[in-house]
Coordinates of C-alpha atoms in Angstrom, one line a residue:
X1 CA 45.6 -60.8 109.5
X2 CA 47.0 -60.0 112.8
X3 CA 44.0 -61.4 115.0
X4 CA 45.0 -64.7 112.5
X5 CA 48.3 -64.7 113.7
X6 CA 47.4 -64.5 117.2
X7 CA 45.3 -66.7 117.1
X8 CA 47.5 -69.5 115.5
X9 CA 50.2 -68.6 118.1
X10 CA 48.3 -68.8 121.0
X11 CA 46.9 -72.2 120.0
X12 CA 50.3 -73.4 119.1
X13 CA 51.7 -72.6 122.3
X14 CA 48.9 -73.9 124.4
X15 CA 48.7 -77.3 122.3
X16 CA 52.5 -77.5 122.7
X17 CA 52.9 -76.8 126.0
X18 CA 49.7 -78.8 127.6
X19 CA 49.7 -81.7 126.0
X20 CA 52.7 -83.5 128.0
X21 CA 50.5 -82.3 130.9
X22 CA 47.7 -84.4 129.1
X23 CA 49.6 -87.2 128.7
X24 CA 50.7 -87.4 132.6
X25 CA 47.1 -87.2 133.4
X26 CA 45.8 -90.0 131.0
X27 CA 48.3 -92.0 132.2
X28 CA 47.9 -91.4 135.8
X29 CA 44.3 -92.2 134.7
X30 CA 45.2 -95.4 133.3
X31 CA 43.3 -93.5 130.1
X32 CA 45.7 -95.9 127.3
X33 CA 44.1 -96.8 123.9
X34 CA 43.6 -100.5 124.0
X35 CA 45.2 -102.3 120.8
X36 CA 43.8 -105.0 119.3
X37 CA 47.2 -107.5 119.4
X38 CA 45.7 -110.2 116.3
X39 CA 46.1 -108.1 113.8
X40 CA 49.7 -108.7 112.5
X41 CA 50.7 -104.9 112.3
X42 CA 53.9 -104.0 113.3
X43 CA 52.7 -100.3 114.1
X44 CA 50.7 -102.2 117.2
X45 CA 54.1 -103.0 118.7
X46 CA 54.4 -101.1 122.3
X47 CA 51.7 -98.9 121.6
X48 CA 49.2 -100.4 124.1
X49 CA 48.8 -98.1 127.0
X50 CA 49.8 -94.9 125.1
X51 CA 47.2 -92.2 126.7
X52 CA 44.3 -91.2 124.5
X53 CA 41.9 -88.6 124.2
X54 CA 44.7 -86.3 123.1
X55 CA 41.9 -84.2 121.1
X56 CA 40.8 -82.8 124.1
X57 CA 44.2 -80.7 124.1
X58 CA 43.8 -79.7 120.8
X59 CA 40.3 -78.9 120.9
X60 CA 40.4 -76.5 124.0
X61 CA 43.6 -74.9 122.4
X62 CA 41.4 -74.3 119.4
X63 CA 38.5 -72.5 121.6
X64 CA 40.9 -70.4 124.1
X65 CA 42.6 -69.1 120.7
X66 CA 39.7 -67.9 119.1
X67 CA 39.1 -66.0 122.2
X68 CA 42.6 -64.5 121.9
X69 CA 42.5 -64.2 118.2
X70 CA 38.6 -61.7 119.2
X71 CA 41.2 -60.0 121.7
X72 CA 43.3 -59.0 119.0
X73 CA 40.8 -57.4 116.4
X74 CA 39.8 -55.0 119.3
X75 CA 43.3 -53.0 118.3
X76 CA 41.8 -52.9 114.5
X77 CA 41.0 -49.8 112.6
X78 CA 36.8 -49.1 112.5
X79 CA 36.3 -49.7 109.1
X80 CA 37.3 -53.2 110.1
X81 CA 35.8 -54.3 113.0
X82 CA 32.6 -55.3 111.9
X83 CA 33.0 -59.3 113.5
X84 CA 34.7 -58.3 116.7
X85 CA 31.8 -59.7 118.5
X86 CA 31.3 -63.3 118.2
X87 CA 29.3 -64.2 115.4
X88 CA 26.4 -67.5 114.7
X89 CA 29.4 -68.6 112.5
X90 CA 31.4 -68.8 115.3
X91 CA 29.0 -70.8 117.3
X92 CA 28.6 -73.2 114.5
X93 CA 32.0 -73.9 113.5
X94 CA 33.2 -74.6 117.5
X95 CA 30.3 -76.0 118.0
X96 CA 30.6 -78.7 115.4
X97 CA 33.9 -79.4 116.2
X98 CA 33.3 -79.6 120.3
X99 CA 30.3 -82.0 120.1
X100 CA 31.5 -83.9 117.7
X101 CA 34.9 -84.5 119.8
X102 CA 32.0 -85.3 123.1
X103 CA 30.9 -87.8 120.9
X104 CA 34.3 -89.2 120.2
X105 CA 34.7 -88.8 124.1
X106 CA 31.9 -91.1 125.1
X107 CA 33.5 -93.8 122.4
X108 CA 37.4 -93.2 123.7
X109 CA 35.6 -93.0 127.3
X110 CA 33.9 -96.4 126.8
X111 CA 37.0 -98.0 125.4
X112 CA 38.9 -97.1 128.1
X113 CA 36.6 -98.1 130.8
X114 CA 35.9 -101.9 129.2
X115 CA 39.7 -101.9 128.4
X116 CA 38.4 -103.0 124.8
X117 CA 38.8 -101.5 121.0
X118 CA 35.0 -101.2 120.4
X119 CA 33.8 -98.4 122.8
X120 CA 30.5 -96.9 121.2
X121 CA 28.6 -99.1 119.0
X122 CA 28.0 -98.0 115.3
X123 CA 24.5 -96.7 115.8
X124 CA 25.4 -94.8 118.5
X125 CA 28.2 -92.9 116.9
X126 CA 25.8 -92.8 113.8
X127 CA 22.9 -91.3 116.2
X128 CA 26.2 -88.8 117.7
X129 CA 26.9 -87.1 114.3
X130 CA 23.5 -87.2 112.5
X131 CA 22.5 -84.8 116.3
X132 CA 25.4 -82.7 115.8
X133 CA 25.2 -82.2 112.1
X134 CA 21.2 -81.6 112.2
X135 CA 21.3 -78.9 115.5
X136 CA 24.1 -76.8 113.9
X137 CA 22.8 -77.5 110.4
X138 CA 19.9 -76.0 111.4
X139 CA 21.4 -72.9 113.0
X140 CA 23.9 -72.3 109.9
X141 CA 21.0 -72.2 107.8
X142 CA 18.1 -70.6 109.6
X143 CA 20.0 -67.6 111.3
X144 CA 21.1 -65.1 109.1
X145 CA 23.4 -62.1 109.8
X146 CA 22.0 -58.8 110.8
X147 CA 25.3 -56.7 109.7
X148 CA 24.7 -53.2 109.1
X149 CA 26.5 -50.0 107.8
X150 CA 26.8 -46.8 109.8
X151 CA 23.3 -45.3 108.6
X152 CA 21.3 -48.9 110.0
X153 CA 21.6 -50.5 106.7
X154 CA 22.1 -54.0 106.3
X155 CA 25.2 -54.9 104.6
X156 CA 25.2 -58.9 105.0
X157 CA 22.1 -60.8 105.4
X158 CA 23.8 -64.2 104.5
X159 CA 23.5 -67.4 106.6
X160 CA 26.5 -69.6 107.5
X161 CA 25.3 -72.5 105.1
X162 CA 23.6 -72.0 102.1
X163 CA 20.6 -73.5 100.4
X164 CA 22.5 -74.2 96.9
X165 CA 25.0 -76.5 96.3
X166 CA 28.7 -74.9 96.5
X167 CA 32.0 -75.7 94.7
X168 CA 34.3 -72.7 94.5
X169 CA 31.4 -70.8 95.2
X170 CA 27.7 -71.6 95.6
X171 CA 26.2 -72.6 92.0
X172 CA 22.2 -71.3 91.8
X173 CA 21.2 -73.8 89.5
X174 CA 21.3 -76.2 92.2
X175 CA 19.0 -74.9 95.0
X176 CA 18.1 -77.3 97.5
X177 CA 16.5 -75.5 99.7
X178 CA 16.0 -74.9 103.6
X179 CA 15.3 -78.5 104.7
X180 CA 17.9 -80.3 101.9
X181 CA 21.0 -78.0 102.8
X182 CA 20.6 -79.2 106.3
X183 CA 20.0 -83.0 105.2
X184 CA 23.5 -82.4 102.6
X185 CA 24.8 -80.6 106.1
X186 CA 24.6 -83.9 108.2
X187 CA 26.0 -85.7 105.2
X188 CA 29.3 -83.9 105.4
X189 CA 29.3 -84.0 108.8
X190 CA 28.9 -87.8 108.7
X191 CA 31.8 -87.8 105.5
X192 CA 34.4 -85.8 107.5
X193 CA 34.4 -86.9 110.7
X194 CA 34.4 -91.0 109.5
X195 CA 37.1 -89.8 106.7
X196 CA 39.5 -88.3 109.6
X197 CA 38.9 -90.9 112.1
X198 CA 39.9 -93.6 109.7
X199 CA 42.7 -92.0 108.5
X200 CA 43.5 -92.1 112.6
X201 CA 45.5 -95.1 112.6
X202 CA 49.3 -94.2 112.4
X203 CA 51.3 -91.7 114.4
X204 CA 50.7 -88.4 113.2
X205 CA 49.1 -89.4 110.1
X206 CA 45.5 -88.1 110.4
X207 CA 47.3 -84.7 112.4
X208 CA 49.4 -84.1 109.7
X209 CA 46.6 -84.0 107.0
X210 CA 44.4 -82.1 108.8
X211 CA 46.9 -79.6 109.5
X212 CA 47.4 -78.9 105.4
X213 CA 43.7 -78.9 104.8
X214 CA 42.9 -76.4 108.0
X215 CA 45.6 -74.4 106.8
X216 CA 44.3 -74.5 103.0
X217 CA 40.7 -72.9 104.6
X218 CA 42.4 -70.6 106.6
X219 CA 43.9 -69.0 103.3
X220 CA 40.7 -69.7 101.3
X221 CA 38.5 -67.8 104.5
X222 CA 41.6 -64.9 104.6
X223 CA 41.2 -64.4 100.5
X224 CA 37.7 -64.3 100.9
X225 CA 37.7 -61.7 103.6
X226 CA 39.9 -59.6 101.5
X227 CA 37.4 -59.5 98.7
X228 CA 34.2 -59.8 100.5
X229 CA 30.6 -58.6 99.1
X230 CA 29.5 -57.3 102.4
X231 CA 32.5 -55.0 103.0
X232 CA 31.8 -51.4 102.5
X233 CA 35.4 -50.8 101.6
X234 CA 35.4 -53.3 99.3
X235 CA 35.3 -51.6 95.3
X236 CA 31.7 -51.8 93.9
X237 CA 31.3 -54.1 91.2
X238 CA 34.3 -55.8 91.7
X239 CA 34.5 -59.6 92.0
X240 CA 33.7 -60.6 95.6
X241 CA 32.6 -63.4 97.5
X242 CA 28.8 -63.7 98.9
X243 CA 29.5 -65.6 102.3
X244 CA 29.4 -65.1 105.9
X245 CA 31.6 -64.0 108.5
X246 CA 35.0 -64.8 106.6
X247 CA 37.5 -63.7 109.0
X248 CA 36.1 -65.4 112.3
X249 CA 36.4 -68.7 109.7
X250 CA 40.0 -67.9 108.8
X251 CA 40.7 -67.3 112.6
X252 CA 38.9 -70.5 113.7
X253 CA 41.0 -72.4 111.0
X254 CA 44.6 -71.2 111.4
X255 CA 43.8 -71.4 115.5
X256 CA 42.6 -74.9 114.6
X257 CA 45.8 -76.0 112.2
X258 CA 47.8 -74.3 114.9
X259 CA 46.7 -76.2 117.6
X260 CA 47.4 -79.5 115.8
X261 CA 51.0 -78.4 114.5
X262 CA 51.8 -78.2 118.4
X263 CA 49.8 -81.7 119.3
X264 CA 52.0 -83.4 116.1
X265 CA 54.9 -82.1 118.0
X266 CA 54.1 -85.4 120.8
X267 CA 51.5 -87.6 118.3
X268 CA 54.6 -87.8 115.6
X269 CA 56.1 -91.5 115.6
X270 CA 56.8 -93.0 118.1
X271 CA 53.1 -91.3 119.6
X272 CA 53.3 -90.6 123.2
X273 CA 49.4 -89.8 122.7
X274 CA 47.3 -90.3 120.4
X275 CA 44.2 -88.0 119.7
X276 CA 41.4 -90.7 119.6
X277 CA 37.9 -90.4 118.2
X278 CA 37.8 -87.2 120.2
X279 CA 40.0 -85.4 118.4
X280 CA 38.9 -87.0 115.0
X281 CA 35.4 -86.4 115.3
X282 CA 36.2 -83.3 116.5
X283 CA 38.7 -82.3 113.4
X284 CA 36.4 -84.3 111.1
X285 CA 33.1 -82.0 112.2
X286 CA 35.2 -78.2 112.1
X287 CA 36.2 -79.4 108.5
X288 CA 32.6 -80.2 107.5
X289 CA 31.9 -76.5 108.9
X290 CA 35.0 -75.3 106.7
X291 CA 33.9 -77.1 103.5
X292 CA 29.7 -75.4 104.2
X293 CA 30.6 -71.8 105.2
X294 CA 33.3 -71.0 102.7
X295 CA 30.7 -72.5 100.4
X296 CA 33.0 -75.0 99.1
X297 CA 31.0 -78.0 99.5
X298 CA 32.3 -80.2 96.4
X299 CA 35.7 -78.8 96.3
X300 CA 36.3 -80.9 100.1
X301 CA 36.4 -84.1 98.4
X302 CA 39.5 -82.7 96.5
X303 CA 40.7 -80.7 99.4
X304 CA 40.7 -83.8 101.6
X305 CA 41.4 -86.1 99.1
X306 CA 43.5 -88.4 100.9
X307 CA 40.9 -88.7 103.8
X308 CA 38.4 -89.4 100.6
X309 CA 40.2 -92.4 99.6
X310 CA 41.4 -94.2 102.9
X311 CA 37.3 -93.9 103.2
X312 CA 37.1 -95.3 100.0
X313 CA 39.1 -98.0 100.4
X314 CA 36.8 -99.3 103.4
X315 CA 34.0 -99.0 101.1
X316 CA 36.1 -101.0 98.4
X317 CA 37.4 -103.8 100.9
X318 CA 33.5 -104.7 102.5
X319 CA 31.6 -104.5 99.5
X320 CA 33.9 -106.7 97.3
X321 CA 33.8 -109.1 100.2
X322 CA 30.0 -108.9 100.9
X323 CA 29.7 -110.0 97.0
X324 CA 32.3 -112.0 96.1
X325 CA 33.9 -113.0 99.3
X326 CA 37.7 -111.8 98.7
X327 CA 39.2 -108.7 100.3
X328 CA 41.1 -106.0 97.5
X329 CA 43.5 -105.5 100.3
X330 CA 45.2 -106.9 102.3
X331 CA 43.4 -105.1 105.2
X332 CA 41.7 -101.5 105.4
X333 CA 41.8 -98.8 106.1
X334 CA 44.3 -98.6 103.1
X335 CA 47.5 -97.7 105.6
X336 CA 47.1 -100.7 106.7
X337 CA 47.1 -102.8 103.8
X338 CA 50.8 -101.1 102.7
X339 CA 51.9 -102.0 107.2
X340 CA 51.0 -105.8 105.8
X341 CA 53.3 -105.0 102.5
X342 CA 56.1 -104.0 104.7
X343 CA 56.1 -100.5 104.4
X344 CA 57.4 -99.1 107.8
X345 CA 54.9 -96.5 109.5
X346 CA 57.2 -93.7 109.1
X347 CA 57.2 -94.3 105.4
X348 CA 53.0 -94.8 105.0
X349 CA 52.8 -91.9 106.7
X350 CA 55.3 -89.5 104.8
X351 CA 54.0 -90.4 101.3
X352 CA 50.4 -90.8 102.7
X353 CA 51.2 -86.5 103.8
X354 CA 52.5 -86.2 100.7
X355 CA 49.1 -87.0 98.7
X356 CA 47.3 -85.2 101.5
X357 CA 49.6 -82.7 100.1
X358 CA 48.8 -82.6 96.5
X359 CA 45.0 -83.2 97.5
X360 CA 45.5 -79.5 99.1
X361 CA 47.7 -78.0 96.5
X362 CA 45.2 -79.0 93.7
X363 CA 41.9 -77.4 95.4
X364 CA 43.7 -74.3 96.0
X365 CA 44.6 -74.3 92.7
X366 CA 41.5 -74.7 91.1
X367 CA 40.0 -72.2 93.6
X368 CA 42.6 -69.4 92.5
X369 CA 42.5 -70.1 89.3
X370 CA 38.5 -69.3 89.4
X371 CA 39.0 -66.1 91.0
X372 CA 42.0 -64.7 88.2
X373 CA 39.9 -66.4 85.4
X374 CA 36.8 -64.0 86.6
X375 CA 38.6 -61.1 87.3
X376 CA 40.2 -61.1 83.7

């Protein structure tokens, strides 16, 4: 719990602290979001300029406090230092979220430099994630751990990703095997980081969620470390948890949610940065990792439940005009259709945290509630 801790603080502090030093260099950089000034949205209104690529802040913080958070499991008892050195799961869960934000950097990159909203086209971005999610899908699933006890036996042979289906936990009735879990891999990948970016249209809005759900993995991660298969502490026979490397998830979580909490602190309304695709491809890829390692693929879709239906409600809005010709909203995503209905941004973005909210409070809930309906 303490290298947890650490880790959140330090990537608190470091988000808190650097990101008014982003925001002079972005502007010094002339590095402003263009806005598109046609759209009738009052939320528009004297935000052109305002530096983006505020992910980059957030992202780093997220690294150098997984770092610190390694630091502080050195001062852990031997019985529990088994992931002191960095792990595969490390690699994939950082690496997910880093080359996903480089491929939100190339699009916040190219926006910038043609001083235009589109930056990099669909199939580029499409090309962007399906890389990302295949190379680390790959990894997570091919490479599994070589954790051993004290007389050379191996205590955890498990891969970050699995090759069956996962809600709560993985379900064995639905194998998919080596080559589908990376296919369902680059699906989520592909989910998350579109859901997050187009929930990345208000101040603070898309920060603020994925604060609550980075924070609801970092709890799910720490429970699962506390009753994990693979530790030889753990009671035999007792109801554990078959996954990999829990604690470097929790750590890479609360660092994550940490770093966020500080970047909200200068995103909230009125923004004086925003985090771009960087930082929601970036968010969008760690929480793909999150939902595959802590084997809790279906349960993300309730977990991130509001970033599941502002998706939705693109899918709703081009497909009813495709057919019919008439929009369902009044313009998606679905924040803002309620900016056109005169809800101020403020107010979408309270209630919108508040869902996001009960999204988060229901998965945990039905993840708990699996665990005390097992062990009874």
């Amino acid at each position: 719990m303490r290298a947890v801790i650490v880790a959140i603080g330090v990537a608190f502090l470091i988000s808190l602290f650097c990101t008014p030093i982003a925001i002079k260099v972005f502007a010094r950089l002339k590095a402003g979001q263009p806005i598109r000034s046609n759209l009738g949205l009052a939320s528009n209104e004297g935000k052109k300029g305002t530096p983006t690529m505020g992910g980059v802040v957030f992202i780093l913080a997220t690294v150098i406090a997984y770092v610190a958070g390694h630091l502080a499991l050195t001062t852990l008892p031997d019985a529990q230092i088994a992931q002191v050195e960095p792990t595969i799961t490390a690699l994939v869960l950082l690496g997910l979220m880093v080359f996903s934000g480089a491929v939100g950097f190339i699009d916040d990159f190219l926006k910038v430099r043609k001083r235009h909203s589109g930056g990099l086209n669909k199939r580029g971005k499409l090309a962007g994630q399906i890389l990302v999610g295949a190379v680390f899908g790959a990894v997570a699933v091919y490479f599994p751990s070589s954790m051993t006890d004290a007389g050379g036996n191996a205590t955890n042979t498990e891969t970050v990703g699995s090759t069956t289906l996962s809600f709560i936990r993985d379900i064995p009735a639905l194998e998919i095997g080596k080559i589908g879990a990376v296919i369902v891999i680059i699906m989520v990948v592909m989910a998350a980081t579109n859901g997050v970016n187009l929930t990345d249209g208000l101040d603070g809005l898309a920060t603020g969620a994925s604060v609550m759900v980075l924070a609801a993995y970092a709890l799910i991660a720490f429970w699962q470390y506390r009753h994990w298969c693979a530790d030889p502490n753990y009671p035999a026979g007792e109801y554990c948890y078959t996954v990999r490397d829990p604690l470097e998830i929790a750590l890479i979580a609360g660092a994550a949610a940490g770093a966020c909490v500080g970047f909200l602190w200068w995103n909230t309304s009125p923004a004086r940065i925003f985090m771009g695709d960087t930082g929601a491809l970036g968010l969008g890829g760690l929480i793909a990792g999150m939902a595959m390692s802590t084997r809790t693929v279906l349960l993300l879709p309730i977990l991130g439940g509001l970033f599941v239906i502002i998706t939705m409600s693109v899918v709703i809005q081009i497909i009813s005009f495709r057919t019919t010709g008439k929009r369902v909203f009044r313009m998606s995503p679905l924040q803002h259709h309620f900016e056109l209905a005169g809800w101020s941004e403020v107010n979408i973005v309270v209630r919108f945290w508040i869902i996001a909210g009960i999204g988060v409070a229901i998965a945990l809930g039905l993840f708990y509630s699996e665990f005390l309906a097992a062990v009874s």
